[in-house]
C-alpha cells in the first residue's frame, strides 16, 4: 500500500487526469502530470507538470524517478513512452494499453474469450475493403484501428459505392458490420492489485454525432437484463490482462444479447456520474487500485442519476447552469469552446 504523501504520475493532461488528481489529493497523494500541452487542465490541479513530448526519453525517465507509481488517463500514449519509464510501478499494464489501443487487437482479444462483437475484418488496402464489404455486407462502419475517438476516424458506408470516396491514407483500418441495437450501455469495473473486482451500476449511454451526450442510471430494463453477461465478459478480459485500475467496456444491447463495442483502459466519461451518484467514484477507486488500497463501495446513492456532457457552446451559459442547486456542475477549465469539445458535465440525482 502506497503511503499518503507519495507522488502519483499521470500520463496525459486532460479532464480525466484533472478528476483523478482531485481524487488523489483527497487521499493525500501528490500528482505529477506528464503532458506535452502547455495548458493542461490536469496540471492546473497538480503539484507538478512535466511538459515534454512523448518521445523525450530523458524527460520520461526524470518524470518516472519522481513518481512512486504511474498511470495514464489517455489510451493513445505511445507504448515506447511507457517502456521508457524504467522500473517504476505502472498500472494498468503496458499489455492492457497494447490491446486497447488497437481496435483489431481489442476485438480479437475479446472474441477469443468468447465475447460477441460486430462482424469485423482488418482493412489495409482497397481490395481488403471490397472483400470485407462483400463478406460482411453493408451497411457497415470503416474505422481507423488506432487513435479514433468521439466518432473521429470513422466512416459509415451504407452502400458499396460510397466506399469509393473514402481515402484509406495508408492507415490500418477495421471494417465492422453495423449492429442493430436497442440501446448502448457501459460496464465499468475497478480491479485491485489482489484481483478484487467491483462494478458500478451500468449506465445507458446516448451518443450524438459519435460523442457521448448523456449517461442514465439505471439503464433501461432491456439493457439491465444484459448487464450480468456483459460483466462476466468484462471481468474475464480484466483478469486476462492482469488489469489494475478502472476499465470501461461499451456494449450494444441487441436481441442476441450484449455485443461488445470497445474498451477503454482508464476512467471513462460514462462513469462521471459516480462522483456524486456512487459511494466511491471511479476516480477514487482508480487511485485506490493503483496505490494498493482496498477498493471503495460502488453502491448507487440515489434512485437515479443523469449525467449530461457540456459540449462546445453548451458550457457557455454558466448563469443558467449554476442557478439550479440540484445541478452538480463540473467545468474542466478548458479555454476555447470548439464544437465537439467536452467542456464540462452536469450530474443530477433523483431521490
Ligand atoms: P466507437 O468510437 O467505436 O465507440 O463508436 C462511436 C459510436 O458509433 C458508438 O457508440 C455507436 O453509437 C456507433 N457505432 C460504432 N460502431 C458501431 C457498429 N459496429 N454498429 C452500430 N453502431 C456503431
Short mmCIF file of C-alpha atoms and ligand atoms in Angstrom, two decimals:
data_model
loop_
_atom_site.label_atom_id
_atom_site.label_comp_id
_atom_site.label_asym_id
_atom_site.label_seq_id
_atom_site.Cartn_x
_atom_site.Cartn_y
_atom_site.Cartn_z
CA UNK A 1 0.00 0.00 0.00
CA UNK A 2 1.41 3.33 -1.07
CA UNK A 3 1.57 5.79 1.82
CA UNK A 4 -0.06 9.23 1.51
CA UNK A 5 2.43 11.94 0.59
CA UNK A 6 3.85 9.86 -2.24
CA UNK A 7 3.61 11.09 -5.81
CA UNK A 8 1.37 9.55 -8.45
CA UNK A 9 2.44 10.21 -12.03
CA UNK A 10 -0.30 10.58 -14.64
CA UNK A 11 0.45 10.38 -18.36
CA UNK A 12 -1.97 12.72 -20.16
CA UNK A 13 -3.26 16.09 -19.08
CA UNK A 14 -6.99 16.30 -19.87
CA UNK A 15 -10.16 16.33 -17.78
CA UNK A 16 -9.82 12.68 -16.79
CA UNK A 17 -6.42 13.49 -15.30
CA UNK A 18 -7.94 16.53 -13.61
CA UNK A 19 -10.63 14.46 -11.88
CA UNK A 20 -8.07 11.76 -10.98
CA UNK A 21 -5.83 14.46 -9.49
CA UNK A 22 -8.73 15.75 -7.35
CA UNK A 23 -9.39 12.21 -6.05
CA UNK A 24 -5.69 11.61 -5.40
CA UNK A 25 -5.38 14.86 -3.44
CA UNK A 26 -8.31 13.85 -1.25
CA UNK A 27 -6.45 10.66 -0.34
CA UNK A 28 -3.32 12.65 0.49
CA UNK A 29 -1.24 11.91 -2.59
CA UNK A 30 0.66 14.38 -4.74
CA UNK A 31 0.21 14.29 -8.50
CA UNK A 32 2.72 14.87 -11.27
CA UNK A 33 1.29 15.26 -14.77
CA UNK A 34 3.24 14.37 -17.90
CA UNK A 35 1.63 16.04 -20.91
CA UNK A 36 3.00 17.77 -23.99
CA UNK A 37 0.47 20.61 -23.96
CA UNK A 38 1.11 23.89 -22.12
CA UNK A 39 -2.45 24.38 -20.94
CA UNK A 40 -3.10 21.03 -19.28
CA UNK A 41 -6.32 21.18 -17.24
CA UNK A 42 -4.99 18.30 -15.12
CA UNK A 43 -1.73 20.09 -14.34
CA UNK A 44 -3.74 23.04 -13.00
CA UNK A 45 -4.77 20.87 -10.03
CA UNK A 46 -1.47 19.05 -9.62
CA UNK A 47 1.80 19.58 -7.79
CA UNK A 48 4.00 19.25 -10.88
CA UNK A 49 3.82 19.20 -14.66
CA UNK A 50 6.45 17.85 -16.99
CA UNK A 51 5.71 19.43 -20.30
CA UNK A 52 7.56 17.32 -22.83
CA UNK A 53 6.84 15.25 -25.91
CA UNK A 54 6.04 11.53 -25.82
CA UNK A 55 9.41 10.71 -27.40
CA UNK A 56 11.56 12.68 -24.95
CA UNK A 57 13.41 9.76 -23.31
CA UNK A 58 15.24 11.82 -20.70
CA UNK A 59 12.09 13.72 -19.65
CA UNK A 60 10.18 10.43 -19.29
CA UNK A 61 12.96 8.93 -17.18
CA UNK A 62 13.25 12.02 -14.96
CA UNK A 63 9.45 12.05 -14.50
CA UNK A 64 9.38 8.37 -13.53
CA UNK A 65 12.15 8.90 -10.98
CA UNK A 66 9.94 11.40 -9.15
CA UNK A 67 6.90 9.11 -9.01
CA UNK A 68 6.10 6.16 -6.76
CA UNK A 69 3.54 4.83 -9.24
CA UNK A 70 2.50 5.88 -12.76
CA UNK A 71 -0.86 5.59 -14.52
CA UNK A 72 -2.39 7.00 -17.71
CA UNK A 73 -5.57 8.89 -18.49
CA UNK A 74 -5.22 8.74 -22.28
CA UNK A 75 -5.15 5.49 -24.22
CA UNK A 76 -3.06 6.82 -27.06
CA UNK A 77 0.13 7.26 -25.04
CA UNK A 78 2.76 5.62 -27.27
CA UNK A 79 3.87 2.21 -25.96
CA UNK A 80 7.50 3.31 -26.40
CA UNK A 81 6.89 6.12 -23.89
CA UNK A 82 5.66 3.60 -21.31
CA UNK A 83 8.71 1.43 -21.94
CA UNK A 84 10.88 4.49 -21.38
CA UNK A 85 9.68 4.87 -17.79
CA UNK A 86 12.11 2.26 -16.44
CA UNK A 87 11.22 0.23 -13.37
CA UNK A 88 8.56 2.45 -11.79
CA UNK A 89 5.28 0.65 -10.98
CA UNK A 90 2.87 1.19 -13.91
CA UNK A 91 -0.86 0.45 -13.72
CA UNK A 92 -2.73 -0.57 -15.82
CA UNK A 93 0.00 -2.61 -17.52
CA UNK A 94 1.59 -1.98 -20.90
CA UNK A 95 -0.21 -5.11 -22.15
CA UNK A 96 -3.62 -3.60 -21.32
CA UNK A 97 -2.78 -0.50 -23.31
CA UNK A 98 -1.39 -2.51 -26.23
CA UNK A 99 -4.65 -4.41 -26.51
CA UNK A 100 -6.96 -1.44 -26.04
CA UNK A 101 -5.07 0.95 -28.35
CA UNK A 102 -5.90 -1.06 -31.42
CA UNK A 103 -9.50 -1.88 -32.32
CA UNK A 104 -8.43 -5.08 -34.08
CA UNK A 105 -6.34 -6.41 -31.15
CA UNK A 106 -9.13 -5.46 -28.78
CA UNK A 107 -11.83 -7.29 -30.74
CA UNK A 108 -9.57 -10.34 -31.25
CA UNK A 109 -8.81 -10.45 -27.52
CA UNK A 110 -12.45 -10.18 -26.51
CA UNK A 111 -13.84 -12.59 -29.10
CA UNK A 112 -11.13 -15.17 -28.23
CA UNK A 113 -12.58 -15.12 -24.72
CA UNK A 114 -16.00 -15.92 -26.17
CA UNK A 115 -17.31 -12.34 -26.35
CA UNK A 116 -19.75 -11.29 -29.07
CA UNK A 117 -18.69 -8.41 -31.36
CA UNK A 118 -19.95 -6.95 -34.63
CA UNK A 119 -18.56 -8.95 -37.58
CA UNK A 120 -15.21 -7.33 -38.38
CA UNK A 121 -12.21 -7.57 -40.71
CA UNK A 122 -8.86 -5.81 -40.91
CA UNK A 123 -8.58 -3.40 -43.84
CA UNK A 124 -5.21 -2.23 -45.13
CA UNK A 125 -5.94 -1.84 -48.82
CA UNK A 126 -8.84 -1.03 -51.14
CA UNK A 127 -9.05 -4.75 -52.02
CA UNK A 128 -9.39 -5.60 -48.33
CA UNK A 129 -12.24 -3.13 -48.05
CA UNK A 130 -14.04 -4.58 -51.07
CA UNK A 131 -13.60 -8.09 -49.65
CA UNK A 132 -14.86 -7.00 -46.22
CA UNK A 133 -17.93 -5.34 -47.72
CA UNK A 134 -18.67 -8.48 -49.73
CA UNK A 135 -18.23 -10.87 -46.81
CA UNK A 136 -19.77 -8.76 -44.04
CA UNK A 137 -22.12 -6.71 -46.18
CA UNK A 138 -23.30 -3.13 -45.97
CA UNK A 139 -24.21 -1.05 -44.07
CA UNK A 140 -21.00 -1.03 -42.11
CA UNK A 141 -18.50 1.29 -40.48
CA UNK A 142 -14.90 1.73 -41.50
CA UNK A 143 -12.77 2.83 -38.55
CA UNK A 144 -9.12 3.60 -38.06
CA UNK A 145 -7.63 0.89 -35.86
CA UNK A 146 -5.85 3.47 -33.75
CA UNK A 147 -6.47 6.93 -32.33
CA UNK A 148 -10.15 7.25 -33.20
CA UNK A 149 -12.30 8.82 -30.50
CA UNK A 150 -15.65 10.57 -30.24
CA UNK A 151 -16.63 9.30 -33.71
CA UNK A 152 -13.46 10.68 -35.33
CA UNK A 153 -11.70 8.39 -37.80
CA UNK A 154 -14.98 6.64 -38.72
CA UNK A 155 -16.88 6.42 -41.98
CA UNK A 156 -20.30 4.88 -42.26
CA UNK A 157 -20.81 3.02 -45.52
CA UNK A 158 -24.46 2.43 -46.36
CA UNK A 159 -23.96 1.20 -49.93
CA UNK A 160 -20.89 -0.28 -51.61
CA UNK A 161 -20.42 2.67 -53.96
CA UNK A 162 -19.96 5.07 -51.00
CA UNK A 163 -16.62 3.41 -50.27
CA UNK A 164 -15.19 4.90 -53.45
CA UNK A 165 -14.98 8.38 -51.93
CA UNK A 166 -13.02 7.26 -48.89
CA UNK A 167 -9.26 7.66 -48.94
CA UNK A 168 -7.61 4.92 -46.89
CA UNK A 169 -4.49 7.06 -46.45
CA UNK A 170 -2.23 4.11 -45.65
CA UNK A 171 -3.63 3.79 -42.14
CA UNK A 172 -4.55 0.37 -40.77
CA UNK A 173 -8.34 0.16 -40.55
CA UNK A 174 -11.09 -2.19 -39.47
CA UNK A 175 -14.45 -2.68 -41.18
CA UNK A 176 -17.37 -3.61 -38.96
CA UNK A 177 -20.91 -4.61 -39.81
CA UNK A 178 -23.50 -2.19 -38.49
CA UNK A 179 -25.09 -3.57 -35.33
CA UNK A 180 -28.85 -3.12 -34.94
CA UNK A 181 -29.12 -2.32 -31.28
CA UNK A 182 -31.84 -1.22 -28.88
CA UNK A 183 -29.54 0.92 -26.76
CA UNK A 184 -25.95 1.29 -25.62
CA UNK A 185 -24.62 0.72 -22.13
CA UNK A 186 -21.27 0.53 -20.41
CA UNK A 187 -19.79 -1.71 -17.78
CA UNK A 188 -17.22 -0.01 -15.58
CA UNK A 189 -15.13 -2.01 -13.19
CA UNK A 190 -12.26 -1.43 -10.81
CA UNK A 191 -9.78 -4.24 -10.24
CA UNK A 192 -7.30 -4.15 -7.37
CA UNK A 193 -3.76 -5.50 -7.21
CA UNK A 194 -5.13 -8.60 -5.45
CA UNK A 195 -7.66 -9.24 -8.24
CA UNK A 196 -10.66 -7.98 -6.23
CA UNK A 197 -13.14 -6.63 -8.79
CA UNK A 198 -16.04 -4.26 -8.23
CA UNK A 199 -18.61 -2.87 -10.68
CA UNK A 200 -20.71 0.26 -10.73
CA UNK A 201 -24.29 0.20 -11.92
CA UNK A 202 -24.32 0.23 -15.70
CA UNK A 203 -25.32 3.49 -17.36
CA UNK A 204 -27.31 3.66 -20.56
CA UNK A 205 -25.40 5.93 -22.91
CA UNK A 206 -26.83 8.21 -25.56
CA UNK A 207 -24.46 9.43 -28.28
CA UNK A 208 -24.90 12.35 -30.63
CA UNK A 209 -22.64 12.56 -33.68
CA UNK A 210 -20.47 9.83 -32.17
CA UNK A 211 -19.95 11.80 -28.93
CA UNK A 212 -21.40 10.76 -25.59
CA UNK A 213 -24.25 13.17 -24.82
CA UNK A 214 -25.69 11.61 -21.66
CA UNK A 215 -25.42 8.66 -19.30
CA UNK A 216 -28.50 7.49 -17.43
CA UNK A 217 -28.64 5.22 -14.36
CA UNK A 218 -30.49 2.95 -14.05
CA UNK A 219 -30.29 1.79 -17.63
CA UNK A 220 -33.49 0.59 -19.35
CA UNK A 221 -34.76 -2.87 -18.29
CA UNK A 222 -33.66 -4.16 -21.68
CA UNK A 223 -30.04 -3.14 -21.05
CA UNK A 224 -30.16 -4.18 -17.42
CA UNK A 225 -31.15 -7.69 -18.47
CA UNK A 226 -27.84 -7.93 -20.38
CA UNK A 227 -25.57 -6.47 -17.71
CA UNK A 228 -24.74 -9.78 -15.99
CA UNK A 229 -23.43 -11.34 -19.21
CA UNK A 230 -21.53 -8.17 -20.13
CA UNK A 231 -19.96 -8.01 -16.66
CA UNK A 232 -18.84 -11.63 -16.85
CA UNK A 233 -17.04 -10.88 -20.11
CA UNK A 234 -15.51 -7.64 -18.78
CA UNK A 235 -14.26 -9.47 -15.70
CA UNK A 236 -12.66 -12.17 -17.86
CA UNK A 237 -10.95 -9.56 -20.04
CA UNK A 238 -9.65 -7.70 -16.98
CA UNK A 239 -8.37 -10.91 -15.40
CA UNK A 240 -6.78 -11.95 -18.71
CA UNK A 241 -4.86 -8.67 -18.78
CA UNK A 242 -3.96 -8.83 -15.03
CA UNK A 243 -5.64 -5.45 -15.03
CA UNK A 244 -5.19 -2.99 -12.16
CA UNK A 245 -7.34 0.15 -12.09
CA UNK A 246 -10.62 1.23 -13.64
CA UNK A 247 -11.64 -0.03 -17.09
CA UNK A 248 -14.74 0.68 -19.14
CA UNK A 249 -16.44 -1.62 -21.65
CA UNK A 250 -19.03 -0.33 -24.10
CA UNK A 251 -21.79 -2.64 -25.27
CA UNK A 252 -24.76 -2.61 -27.61
CA UNK A 253 -27.89 -4.23 -26.18
CA UNK A 254 -29.29 -6.38 -29.01
CA UNK A 255 -31.83 -9.17 -29.49
CA UNK A 256 -28.92 -11.63 -29.44
CA UNK A 257 -27.54 -10.29 -26.16
CA UNK A 258 -24.77 -7.81 -25.36
CA UNK A 259 -22.42 -7.02 -28.27
CA UNK A 260 -19.01 -5.68 -27.23
CA UNK A 261 -18.04 -2.44 -28.97
CA UNK A 262 -14.86 -1.19 -27.34
CA UNK A 263 -12.94 -0.92 -24.11
CA UNK A 264 -11.09 1.96 -22.51
CA UNK A 265 -8.18 1.11 -20.19
CA UNK A 266 -8.96 4.09 -18.00
CA UNK A 267 -11.67 6.01 -16.21
CA UNK A 268 -14.49 6.79 -18.62
CA UNK A 269 -16.91 9.58 -19.45
CA UNK A 270 -19.89 7.28 -18.83
CA UNK A 271 -18.68 6.92 -15.22
CA UNK A 272 -18.53 10.62 -14.34
CA UNK A 273 -21.89 10.26 -12.58
CA UNK A 274 -20.13 8.19 -9.89
CA UNK A 275 -18.60 11.35 -8.35
CA UNK A 276 -21.92 12.29 -6.74
CA UNK A 277 -24.01 9.23 -7.55
CA UNK A 278 -21.96 6.41 -6.02
CA UNK A 279 -20.44 5.83 -2.59
CA UNK A 280 -16.97 5.80 -4.19
CA UNK A 281 -16.28 7.40 -7.56
CA UNK A 282 -14.46 5.75 -10.46
CA UNK A 283 -11.65 8.28 -9.94
CA UNK A 284 -11.14 7.41 -6.28
CA UNK A 285 -11.24 3.67 -6.96
CA UNK A 286 -8.69 4.03 -9.74
CA UNK A 287 -6.34 5.80 -7.34
CA UNK A 288 -7.08 3.19 -4.65
CA UNK A 289 -6.35 0.33 -7.06
CA UNK A 290 -3.03 1.67 -8.34
CA UNK A 291 -1.91 2.55 -4.79
CA UNK A 292 -2.81 -0.89 -3.41
CA UNK A 293 -5.58 0.39 -1.14
CA UNK A 294 -8.77 -1.62 -0.64
CA UNK A 295 -11.43 -0.65 -3.17
CA UNK A 296 -14.32 1.51 -2.02
CA UNK A 297 -18.03 0.68 -2.11
CA UNK A 298 -19.59 1.33 -5.52
CA UNK A 299 -23.19 1.45 -4.35
CA UNK A 300 -25.62 3.81 -6.10
CA UNK A 301 -26.61 6.64 -3.73
CA UNK A 302 -29.85 7.74 -5.36
CA UNK A 303 -32.86 6.31 -7.15
CA UNK A 304 -31.48 7.57 -10.41
CA UNK A 305 -28.62 9.64 -11.83
CA UNK A 306 -28.23 11.51 -15.11
CA UNK A 307 -25.00 12.93 -16.43
CA UNK A 308 -25.08 15.38 -19.32
CA UNK A 309 -21.95 16.37 -21.14
CA UNK A 310 -21.47 20.05 -21.86
CA UNK A 311 -20.14 20.06 -25.39
CA UNK A 312 -18.82 23.15 -27.14
CA UNK A 313 -21.06 26.17 -26.52
CA UNK A 314 -23.30 24.24 -24.08
CA UNK A 315 -20.96 25.22 -21.26
CA UNK A 316 -21.14 28.94 -22.03
CA UNK A 317 -24.27 29.86 -20.08
CA UNK A 318 -22.86 29.35 -16.59
CA UNK A 319 -25.58 31.57 -15.07
CA UNK A 320 -28.26 29.04 -16.04
CA UNK A 321 -26.09 26.02 -15.25
CA UNK A 322 -25.34 27.26 -11.73
CA UNK A 323 -28.85 28.60 -10.99
CA UNK A 324 -30.32 25.21 -10.08
CA UNK A 325 -28.69 23.85 -6.91
CA UNK A 326 -29.64 20.31 -7.98
CA UNK A 327 -27.14 20.59 -10.84
CA UNK A 328 -23.72 19.26 -9.88
CA UNK A 329 -21.67 21.28 -12.30
CA UNK A 330 -18.17 20.29 -13.37
CA UNK A 331 -16.27 22.63 -15.66
CA UNK A 332 -12.92 21.43 -16.89
CA UNK A 333 -11.30 24.84 -17.21
CA UNK A 334 -10.65 24.46 -20.93
CA UNK A 335 -10.13 27.59 -22.99
CA UNK A 336 -11.81 27.67 -26.35
CA UNK A 337 -15.28 26.06 -26.62
CA UNK A 338 -14.74 24.43 -30.01
CA UNK A 339 -17.65 22.43 -31.47
CA UNK A 340 -17.48 18.85 -30.24
CA UNK A 341 -15.08 19.68 -27.39
CA UNK A 342 -16.03 18.33 -23.97
CA UNK A 343 -16.02 21.41 -21.73
CA UNK A 344 -17.69 20.00 -18.63
CA UNK A 345 -20.62 17.95 -17.41
CA UNK A 346 -23.63 18.21 -15.15
CA UNK A 347 -24.88 15.44 -12.87
CA UNK A 348 -28.37 15.29 -11.40
CA UNK A 349 -29.58 12.82 -8.80
CA UNK A 350 -33.22 11.79 -8.39
CA UNK A 351 -34.27 10.63 -4.92
P1 LIG B 1 -16.85 3.94 -31.18
O1 LIG B 1 -15.84 5.02 -31.38
O2 LIG B 1 -16.45 2.63 -31.75
O3 LIG B 1 -17.30 3.83 -29.76
O4 LIG B 1 -18.16 4.42 -31.97
C1 LIG B 1 -18.90 5.55 -31.60
C2 LIG B 1 -20.38 5.28 -31.71
O5 LIG B 1 -20.71 4.91 -33.06
C3 LIG B 1 -20.85 4.11 -30.87
O6 LIG B 1 -21.09 4.48 -29.54
C4 LIG B 1 -22.12 3.72 -31.62
O7 LIG B 1 -23.18 4.62 -31.33
C5 LIG B 1 -21.72 3.90 -33.07
N1 LIG B 1 -21.14 2.63 -33.60
C6 LIG B 1 -19.83 2.30 -33.61
N2 LIG B 1 -19.64 1.07 -34.14
C7 LIG B 1 -20.85 0.60 -34.48
C8 LIG B 1 -21.33 -0.61 -35.10
N3 LIG B 1 -20.50 -1.60 -35.50
N4 LIG B 1 -22.66 -0.74 -35.27
C9 LIG B 1 -23.52 0.26 -34.92
N5 LIG B 1 -23.13 1.42 -34.36
C10 LIG B 1 -21.83 1.61 -34.14
#
